[in-house]
JSON list of C-alpha atoms in Angstrom, two decimals:
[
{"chain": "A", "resi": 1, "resn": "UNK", "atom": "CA", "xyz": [218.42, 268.55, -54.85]},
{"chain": "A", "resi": 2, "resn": "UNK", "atom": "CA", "xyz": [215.28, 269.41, -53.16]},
{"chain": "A", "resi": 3, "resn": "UNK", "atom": "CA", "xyz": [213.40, 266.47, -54.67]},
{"chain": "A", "resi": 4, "resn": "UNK", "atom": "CA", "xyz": [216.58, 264.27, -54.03]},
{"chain": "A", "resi": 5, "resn": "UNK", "atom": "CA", "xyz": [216.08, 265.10, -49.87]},
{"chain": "A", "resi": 6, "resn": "UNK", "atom": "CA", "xyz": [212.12, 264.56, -50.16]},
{"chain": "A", "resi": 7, "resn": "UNK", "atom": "CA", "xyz": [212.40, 261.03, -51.50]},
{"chain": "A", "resi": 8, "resn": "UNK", "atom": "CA", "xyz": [215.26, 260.34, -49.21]},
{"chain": "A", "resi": 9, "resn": "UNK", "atom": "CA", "xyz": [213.64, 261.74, -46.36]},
{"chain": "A", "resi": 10, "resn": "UNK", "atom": "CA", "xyz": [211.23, 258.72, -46.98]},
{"chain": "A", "resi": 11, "resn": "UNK", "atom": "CA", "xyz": [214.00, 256.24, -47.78]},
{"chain": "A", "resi": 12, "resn": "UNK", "atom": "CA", "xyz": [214.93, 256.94, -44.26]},
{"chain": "A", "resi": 13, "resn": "UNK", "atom": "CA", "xyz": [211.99, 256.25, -42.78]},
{"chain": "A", "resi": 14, "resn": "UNK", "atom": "CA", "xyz": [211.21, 253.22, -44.65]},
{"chain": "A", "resi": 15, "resn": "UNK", "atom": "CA", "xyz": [215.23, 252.09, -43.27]},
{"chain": "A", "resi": 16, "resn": "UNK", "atom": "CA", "xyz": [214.43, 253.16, -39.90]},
{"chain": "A", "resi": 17, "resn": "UNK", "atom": "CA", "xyz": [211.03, 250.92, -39.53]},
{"chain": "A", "resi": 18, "resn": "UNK", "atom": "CA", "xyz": [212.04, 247.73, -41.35]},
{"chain": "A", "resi": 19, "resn": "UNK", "atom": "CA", "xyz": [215.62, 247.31, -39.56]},
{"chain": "A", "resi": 20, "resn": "UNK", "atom": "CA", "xyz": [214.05, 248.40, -36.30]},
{"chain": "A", "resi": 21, "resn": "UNK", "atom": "CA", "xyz": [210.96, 245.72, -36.36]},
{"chain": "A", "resi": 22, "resn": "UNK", "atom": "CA", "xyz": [214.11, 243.52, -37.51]},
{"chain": "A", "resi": 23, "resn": "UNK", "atom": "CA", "xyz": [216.18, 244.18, -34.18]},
{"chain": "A", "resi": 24, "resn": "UNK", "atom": "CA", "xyz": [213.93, 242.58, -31.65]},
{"chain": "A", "resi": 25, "resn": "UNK", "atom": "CA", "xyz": [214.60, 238.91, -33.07]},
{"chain": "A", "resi": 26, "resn": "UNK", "atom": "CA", "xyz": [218.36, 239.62, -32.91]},
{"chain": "A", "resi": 27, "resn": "UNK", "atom": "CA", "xyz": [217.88, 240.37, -28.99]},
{"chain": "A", "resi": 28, "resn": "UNK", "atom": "CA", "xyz": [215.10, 237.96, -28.46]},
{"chain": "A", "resi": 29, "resn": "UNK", "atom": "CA", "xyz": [217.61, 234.84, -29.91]},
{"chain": "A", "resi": 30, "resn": "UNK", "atom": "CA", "xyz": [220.79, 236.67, -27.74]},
{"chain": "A", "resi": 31, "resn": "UNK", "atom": "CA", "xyz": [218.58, 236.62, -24.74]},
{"chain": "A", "resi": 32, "resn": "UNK", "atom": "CA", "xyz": [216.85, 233.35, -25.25]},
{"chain": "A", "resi": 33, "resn": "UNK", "atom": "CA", "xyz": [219.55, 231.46, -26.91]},
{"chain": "A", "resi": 34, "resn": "UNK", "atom": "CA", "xyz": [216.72, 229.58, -28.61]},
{"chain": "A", "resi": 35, "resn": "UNK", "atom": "CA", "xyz": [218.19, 229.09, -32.02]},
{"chain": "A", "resi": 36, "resn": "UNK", "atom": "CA", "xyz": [216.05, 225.89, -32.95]},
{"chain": "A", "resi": 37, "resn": "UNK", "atom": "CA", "xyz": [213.39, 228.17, -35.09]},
{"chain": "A", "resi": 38, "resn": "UNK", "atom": "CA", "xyz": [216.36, 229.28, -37.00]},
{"chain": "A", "resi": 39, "resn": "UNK", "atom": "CA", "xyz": [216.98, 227.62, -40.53]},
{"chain": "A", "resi": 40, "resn": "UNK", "atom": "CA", "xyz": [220.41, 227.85, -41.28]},
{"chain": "A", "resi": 41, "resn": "UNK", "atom": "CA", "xyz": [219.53, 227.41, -45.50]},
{"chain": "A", "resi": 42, "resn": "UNK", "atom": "CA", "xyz": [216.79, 230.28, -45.16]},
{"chain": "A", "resi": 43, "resn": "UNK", "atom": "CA", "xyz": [219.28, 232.47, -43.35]},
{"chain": "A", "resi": 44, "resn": "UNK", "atom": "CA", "xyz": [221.81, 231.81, -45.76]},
{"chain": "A", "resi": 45, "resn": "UNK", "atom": "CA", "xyz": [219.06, 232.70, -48.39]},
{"chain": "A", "resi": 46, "resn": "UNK", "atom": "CA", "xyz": [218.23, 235.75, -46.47]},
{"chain": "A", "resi": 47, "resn": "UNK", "atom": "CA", "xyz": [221.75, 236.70, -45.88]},
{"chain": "A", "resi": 48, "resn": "UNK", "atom": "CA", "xyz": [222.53, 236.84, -49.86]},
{"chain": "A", "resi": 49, "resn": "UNK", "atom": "CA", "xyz": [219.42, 238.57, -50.44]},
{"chain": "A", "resi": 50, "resn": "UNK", "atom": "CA", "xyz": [220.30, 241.61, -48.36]},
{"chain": "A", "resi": 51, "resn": "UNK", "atom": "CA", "xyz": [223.90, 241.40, -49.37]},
{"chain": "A", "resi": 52, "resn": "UNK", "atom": "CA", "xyz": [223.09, 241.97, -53.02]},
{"chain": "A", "resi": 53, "resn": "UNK", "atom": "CA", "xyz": [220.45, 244.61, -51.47]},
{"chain": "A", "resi": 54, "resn": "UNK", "atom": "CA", "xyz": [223.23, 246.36, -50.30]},
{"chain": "A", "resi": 55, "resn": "UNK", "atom": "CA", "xyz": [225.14, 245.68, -53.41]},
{"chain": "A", "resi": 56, "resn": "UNK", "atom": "CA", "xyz": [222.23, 247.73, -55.57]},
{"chain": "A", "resi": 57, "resn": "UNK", "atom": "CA", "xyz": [222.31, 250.50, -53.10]},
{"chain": "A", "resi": 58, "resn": "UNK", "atom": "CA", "xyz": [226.05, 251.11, -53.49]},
{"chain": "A", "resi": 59, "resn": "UNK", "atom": "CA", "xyz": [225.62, 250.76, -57.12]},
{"chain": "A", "resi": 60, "resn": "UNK", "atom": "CA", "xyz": [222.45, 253.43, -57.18]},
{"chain": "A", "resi": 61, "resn": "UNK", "atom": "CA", "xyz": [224.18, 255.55, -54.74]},
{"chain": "A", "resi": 62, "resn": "UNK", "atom": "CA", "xyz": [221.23, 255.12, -52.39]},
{"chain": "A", "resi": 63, "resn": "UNK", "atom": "CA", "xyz": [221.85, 256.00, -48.88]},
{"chain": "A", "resi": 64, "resn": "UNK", "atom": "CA", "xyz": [218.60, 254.79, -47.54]},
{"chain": "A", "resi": 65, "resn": "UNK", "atom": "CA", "xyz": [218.89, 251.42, -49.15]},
{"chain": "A", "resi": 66, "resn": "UNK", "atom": "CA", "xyz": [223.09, 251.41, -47.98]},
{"chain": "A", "resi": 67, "resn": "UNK", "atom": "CA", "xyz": [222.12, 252.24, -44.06]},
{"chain": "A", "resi": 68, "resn": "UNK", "atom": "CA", "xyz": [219.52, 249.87, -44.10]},
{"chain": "A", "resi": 69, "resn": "UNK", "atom": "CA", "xyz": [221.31, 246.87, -45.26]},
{"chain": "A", "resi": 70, "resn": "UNK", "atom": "CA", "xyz": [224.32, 247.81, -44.14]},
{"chain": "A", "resi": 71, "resn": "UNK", "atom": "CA", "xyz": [222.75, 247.29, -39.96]},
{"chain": "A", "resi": 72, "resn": "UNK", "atom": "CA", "xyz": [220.64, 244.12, -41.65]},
{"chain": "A", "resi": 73, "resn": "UNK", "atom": "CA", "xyz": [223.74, 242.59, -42.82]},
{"chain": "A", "resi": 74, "resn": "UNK", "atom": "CA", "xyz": [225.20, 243.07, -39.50]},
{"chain": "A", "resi": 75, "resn": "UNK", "atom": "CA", "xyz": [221.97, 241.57, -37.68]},
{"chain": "A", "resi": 76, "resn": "UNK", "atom": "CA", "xyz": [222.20, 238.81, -39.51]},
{"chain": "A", "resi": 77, "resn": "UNK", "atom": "CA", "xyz": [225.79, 238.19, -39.04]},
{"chain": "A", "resi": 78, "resn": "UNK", "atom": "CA", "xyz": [225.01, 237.78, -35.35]},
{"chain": "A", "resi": 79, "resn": "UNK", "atom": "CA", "xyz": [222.01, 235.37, -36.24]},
{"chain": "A", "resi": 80, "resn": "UNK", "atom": "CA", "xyz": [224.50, 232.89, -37.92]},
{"chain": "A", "resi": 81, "resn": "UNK", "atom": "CA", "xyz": [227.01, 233.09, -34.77]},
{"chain": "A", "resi": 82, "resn": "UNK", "atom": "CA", "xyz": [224.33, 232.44, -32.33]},
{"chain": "A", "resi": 83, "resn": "UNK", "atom": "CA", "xyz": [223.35, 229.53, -34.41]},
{"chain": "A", "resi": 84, "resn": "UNK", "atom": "CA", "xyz": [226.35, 227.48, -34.43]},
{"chain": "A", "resi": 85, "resn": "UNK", "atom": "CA", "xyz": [227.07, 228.70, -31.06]},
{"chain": "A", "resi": 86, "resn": "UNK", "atom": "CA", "xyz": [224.24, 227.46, -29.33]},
{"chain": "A", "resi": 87, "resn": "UNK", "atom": "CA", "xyz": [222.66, 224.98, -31.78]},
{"chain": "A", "resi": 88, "resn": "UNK", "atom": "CA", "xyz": [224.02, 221.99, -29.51]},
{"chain": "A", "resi": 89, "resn": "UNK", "atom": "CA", "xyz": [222.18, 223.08, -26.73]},
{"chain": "B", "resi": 1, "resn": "UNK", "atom": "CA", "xyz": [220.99, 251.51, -70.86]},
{"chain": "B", "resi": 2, "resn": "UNK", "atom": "CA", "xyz": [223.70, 248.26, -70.04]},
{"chain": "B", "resi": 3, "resn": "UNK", "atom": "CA", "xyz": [224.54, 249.60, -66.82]},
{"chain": "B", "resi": 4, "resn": "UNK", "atom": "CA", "xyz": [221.31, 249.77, -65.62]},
{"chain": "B", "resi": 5, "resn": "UNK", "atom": "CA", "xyz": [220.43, 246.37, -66.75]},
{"chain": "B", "resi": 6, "resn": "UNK", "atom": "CA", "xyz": [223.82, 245.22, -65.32]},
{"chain": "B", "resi": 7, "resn": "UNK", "atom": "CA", "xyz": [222.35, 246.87, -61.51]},
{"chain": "B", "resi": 8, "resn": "UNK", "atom": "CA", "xyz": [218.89, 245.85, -61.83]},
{"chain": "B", "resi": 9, "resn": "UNK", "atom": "CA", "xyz": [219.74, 242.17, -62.71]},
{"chain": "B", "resi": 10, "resn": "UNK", "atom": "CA", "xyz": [221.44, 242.34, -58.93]},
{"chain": "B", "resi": 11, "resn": "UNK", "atom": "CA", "xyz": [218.90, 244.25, -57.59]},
{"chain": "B", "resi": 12, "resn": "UNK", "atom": "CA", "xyz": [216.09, 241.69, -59.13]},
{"chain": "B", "resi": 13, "resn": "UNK", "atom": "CA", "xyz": [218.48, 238.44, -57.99]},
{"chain": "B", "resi": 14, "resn": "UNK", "atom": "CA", "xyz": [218.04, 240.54, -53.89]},
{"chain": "B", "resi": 15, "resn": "UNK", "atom": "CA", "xyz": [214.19, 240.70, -54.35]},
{"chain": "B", "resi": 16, "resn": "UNK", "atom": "CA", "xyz": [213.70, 237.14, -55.24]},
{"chain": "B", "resi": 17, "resn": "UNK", "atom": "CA", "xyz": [216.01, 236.02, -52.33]},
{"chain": "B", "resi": 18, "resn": "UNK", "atom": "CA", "xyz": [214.64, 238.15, -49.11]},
{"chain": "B", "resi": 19, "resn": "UNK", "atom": "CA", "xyz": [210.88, 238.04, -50.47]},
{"chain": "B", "resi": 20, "resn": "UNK", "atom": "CA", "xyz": [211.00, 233.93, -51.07]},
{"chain": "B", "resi": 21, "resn": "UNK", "atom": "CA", "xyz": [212.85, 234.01, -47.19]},
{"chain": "B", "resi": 22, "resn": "UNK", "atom": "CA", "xyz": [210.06, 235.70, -45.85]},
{"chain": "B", "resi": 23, "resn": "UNK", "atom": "CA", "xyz": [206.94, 233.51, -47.85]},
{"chain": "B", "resi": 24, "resn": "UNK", "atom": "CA", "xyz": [207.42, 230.48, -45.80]},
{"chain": "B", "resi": 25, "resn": "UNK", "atom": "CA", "xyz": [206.57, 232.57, -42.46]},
{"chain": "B", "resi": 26, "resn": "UNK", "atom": "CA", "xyz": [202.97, 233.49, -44.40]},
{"chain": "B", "resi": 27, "resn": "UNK", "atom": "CA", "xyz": [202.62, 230.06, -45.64]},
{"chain": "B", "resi": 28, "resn": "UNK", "atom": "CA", "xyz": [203.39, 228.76, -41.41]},
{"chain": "B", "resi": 29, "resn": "UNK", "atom": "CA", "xyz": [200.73, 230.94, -40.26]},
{"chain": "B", "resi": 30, "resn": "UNK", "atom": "CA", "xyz": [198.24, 229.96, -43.03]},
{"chain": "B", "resi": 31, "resn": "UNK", "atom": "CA", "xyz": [198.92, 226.10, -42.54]},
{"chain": "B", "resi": 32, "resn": "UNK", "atom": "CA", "xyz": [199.33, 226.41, -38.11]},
{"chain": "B", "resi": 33, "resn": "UNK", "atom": "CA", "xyz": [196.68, 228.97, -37.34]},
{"chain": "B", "resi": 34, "resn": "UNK", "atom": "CA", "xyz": [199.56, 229.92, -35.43]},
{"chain": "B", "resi": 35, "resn": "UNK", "atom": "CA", "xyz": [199.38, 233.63, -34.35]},
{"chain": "B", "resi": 36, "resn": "UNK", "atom": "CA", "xyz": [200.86, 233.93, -31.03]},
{"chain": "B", "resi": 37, "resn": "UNK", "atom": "CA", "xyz": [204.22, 234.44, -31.98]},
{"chain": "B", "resi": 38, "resn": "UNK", "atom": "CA", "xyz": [202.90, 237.64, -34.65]},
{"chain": "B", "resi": 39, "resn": "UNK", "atom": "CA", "xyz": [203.07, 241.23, -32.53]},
{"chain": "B", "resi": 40, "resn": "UNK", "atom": "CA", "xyz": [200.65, 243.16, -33.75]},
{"chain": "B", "resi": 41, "resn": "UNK", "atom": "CA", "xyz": [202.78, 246.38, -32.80]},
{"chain": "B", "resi": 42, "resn": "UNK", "atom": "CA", "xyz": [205.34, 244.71, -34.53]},
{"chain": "B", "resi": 43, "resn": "UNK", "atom": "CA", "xyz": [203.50, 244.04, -37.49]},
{"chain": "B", "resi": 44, "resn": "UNK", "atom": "CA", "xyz": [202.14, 247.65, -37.89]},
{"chain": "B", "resi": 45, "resn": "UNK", "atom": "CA", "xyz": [205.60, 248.95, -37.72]},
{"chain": "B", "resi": 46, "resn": "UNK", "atom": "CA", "xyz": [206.82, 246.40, -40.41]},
{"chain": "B", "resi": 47, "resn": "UNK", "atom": "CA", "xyz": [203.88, 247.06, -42.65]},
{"chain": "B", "resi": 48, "resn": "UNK", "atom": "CA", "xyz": [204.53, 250.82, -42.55]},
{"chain": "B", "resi": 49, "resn": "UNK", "atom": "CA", "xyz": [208.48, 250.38, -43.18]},
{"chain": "B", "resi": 50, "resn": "UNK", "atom": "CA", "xyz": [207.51, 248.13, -46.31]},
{"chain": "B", "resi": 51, "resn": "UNK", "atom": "CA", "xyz": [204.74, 250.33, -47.81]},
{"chain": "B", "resi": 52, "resn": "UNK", "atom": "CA", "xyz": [207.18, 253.49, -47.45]},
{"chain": "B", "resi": 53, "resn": "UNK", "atom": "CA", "xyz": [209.62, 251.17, -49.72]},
{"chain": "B", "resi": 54, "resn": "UNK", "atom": "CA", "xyz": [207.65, 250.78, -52.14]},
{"chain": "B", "resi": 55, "resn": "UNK", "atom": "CA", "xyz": [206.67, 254.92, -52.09]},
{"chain": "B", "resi": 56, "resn": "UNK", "atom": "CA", "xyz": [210.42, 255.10, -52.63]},
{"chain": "B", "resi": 57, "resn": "UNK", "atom": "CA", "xyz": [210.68, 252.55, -55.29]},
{"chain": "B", "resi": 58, "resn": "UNK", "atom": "CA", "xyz": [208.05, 254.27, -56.95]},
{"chain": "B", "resi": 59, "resn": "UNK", "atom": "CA", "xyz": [209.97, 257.97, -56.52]},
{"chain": "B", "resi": 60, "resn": "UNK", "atom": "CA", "xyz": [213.67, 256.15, -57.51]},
{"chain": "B", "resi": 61, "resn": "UNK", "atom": "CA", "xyz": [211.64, 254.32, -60.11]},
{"chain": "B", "resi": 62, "resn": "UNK", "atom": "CA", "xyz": [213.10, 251.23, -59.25]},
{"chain": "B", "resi": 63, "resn": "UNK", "atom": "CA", "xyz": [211.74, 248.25, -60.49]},
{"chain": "B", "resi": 64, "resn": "UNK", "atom": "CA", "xyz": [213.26, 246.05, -57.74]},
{"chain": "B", "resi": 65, "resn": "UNK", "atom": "CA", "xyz": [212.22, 248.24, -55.29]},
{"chain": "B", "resi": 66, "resn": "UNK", "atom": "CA", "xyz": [208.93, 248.18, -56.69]},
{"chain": "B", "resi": 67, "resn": "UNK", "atom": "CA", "xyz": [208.29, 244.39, -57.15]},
{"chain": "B", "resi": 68, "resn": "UNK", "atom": "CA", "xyz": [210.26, 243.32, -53.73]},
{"chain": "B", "resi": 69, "resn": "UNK", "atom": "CA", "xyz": [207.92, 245.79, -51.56]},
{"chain": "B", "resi": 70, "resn": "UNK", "atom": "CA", "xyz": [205.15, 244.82, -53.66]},
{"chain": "B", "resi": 71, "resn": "UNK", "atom": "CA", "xyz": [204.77, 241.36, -52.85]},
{"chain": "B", "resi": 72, "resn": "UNK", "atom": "CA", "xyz": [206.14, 241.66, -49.43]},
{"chain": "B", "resi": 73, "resn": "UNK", "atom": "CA", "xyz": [202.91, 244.14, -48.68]},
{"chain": "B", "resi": 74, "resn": "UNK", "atom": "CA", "xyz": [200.45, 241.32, -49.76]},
{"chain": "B", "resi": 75, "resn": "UNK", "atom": "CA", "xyz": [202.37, 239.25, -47.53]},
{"chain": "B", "resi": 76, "resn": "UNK", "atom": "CA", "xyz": [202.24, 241.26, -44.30]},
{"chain": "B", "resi": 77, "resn": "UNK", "atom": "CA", "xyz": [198.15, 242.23, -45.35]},
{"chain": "B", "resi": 78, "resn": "UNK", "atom": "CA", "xyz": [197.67, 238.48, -45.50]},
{"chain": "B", "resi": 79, "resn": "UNK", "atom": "CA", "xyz": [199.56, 237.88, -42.03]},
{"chain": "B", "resi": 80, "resn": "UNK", "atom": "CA", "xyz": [197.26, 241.08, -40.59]},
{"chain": "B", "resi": 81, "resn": "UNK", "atom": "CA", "xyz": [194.09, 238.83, -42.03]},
{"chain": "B", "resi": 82, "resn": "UNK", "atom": "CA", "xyz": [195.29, 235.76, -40.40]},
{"chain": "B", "resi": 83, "resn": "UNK", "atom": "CA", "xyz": [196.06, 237.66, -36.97]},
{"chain": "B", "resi": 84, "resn": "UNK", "atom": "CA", "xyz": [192.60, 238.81, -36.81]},
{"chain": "B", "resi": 85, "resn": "UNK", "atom": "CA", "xyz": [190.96, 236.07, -37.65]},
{"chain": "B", "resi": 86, "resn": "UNK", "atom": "CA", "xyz": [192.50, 233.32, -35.83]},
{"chain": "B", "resi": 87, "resn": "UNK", "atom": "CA", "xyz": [193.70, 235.82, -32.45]},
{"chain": "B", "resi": 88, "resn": "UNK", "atom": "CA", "xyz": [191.33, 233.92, -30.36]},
{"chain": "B", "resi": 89, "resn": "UNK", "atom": "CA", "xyz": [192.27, 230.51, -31.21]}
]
């Protein structure tokens, strides 16, 4: 149990610093609505990726893997609607 | 032994996807000499999330973990190289 909380404790961290360096390019696009640097096949691509990311941490009962991808999947999510919502402009 | 396969065959199928979305940014920069948009802040902060991964890969034993973080650390080292070198472009 101890060792569980030690590498968990780092799982954490790891969630907390990826998703947050993540966050800034949701905001920057909601601010901005500059879309045009978004491809809509890489985000797709992405999108699976961190889907089945999230998959694998359900499946390995991971909760640093599930909290990370859980806020990713949601990031991205907002990525696609400001896409088709402002790809005409 | 067949579940794990079963879990690691998604797992493996989530590192291919969101480590081939992020290669085209590294090949960009390498190609555009491009740095402006790359925050070095930003960067750091990445770099540190990904490496901490890869710790926790290493402690879950993981081998998607593992390879995902991996790669995506000689990506963000070769993106660090390319900021330094072409910052005053």
């Amino acid at each position: 149990m101890e060792n569980i909380d030690y590498i968990e404790i780092i799982g954490l961290c790891a969630a907390f610093l990826t998703t947050a360096s993540f966050l800034p390019q949701v905001y920057k696009t909601w601010k901005t609505k500059d879309v045009s640097g978004l491809s809509l096949p890489m985000l797709t691509m992405f999108f699976t990726g961190v889907v089945l990311w999230l998959i694998y941490g359900l499946l390995l009962k991971s909760p640093s893997l599930i909290l990370a991808n859980g806020i990713t999947t949601i990031s991205i999510m907002l990525l696609f609607i400001f896409k088709i919502k402002y790809r005409n402009r």
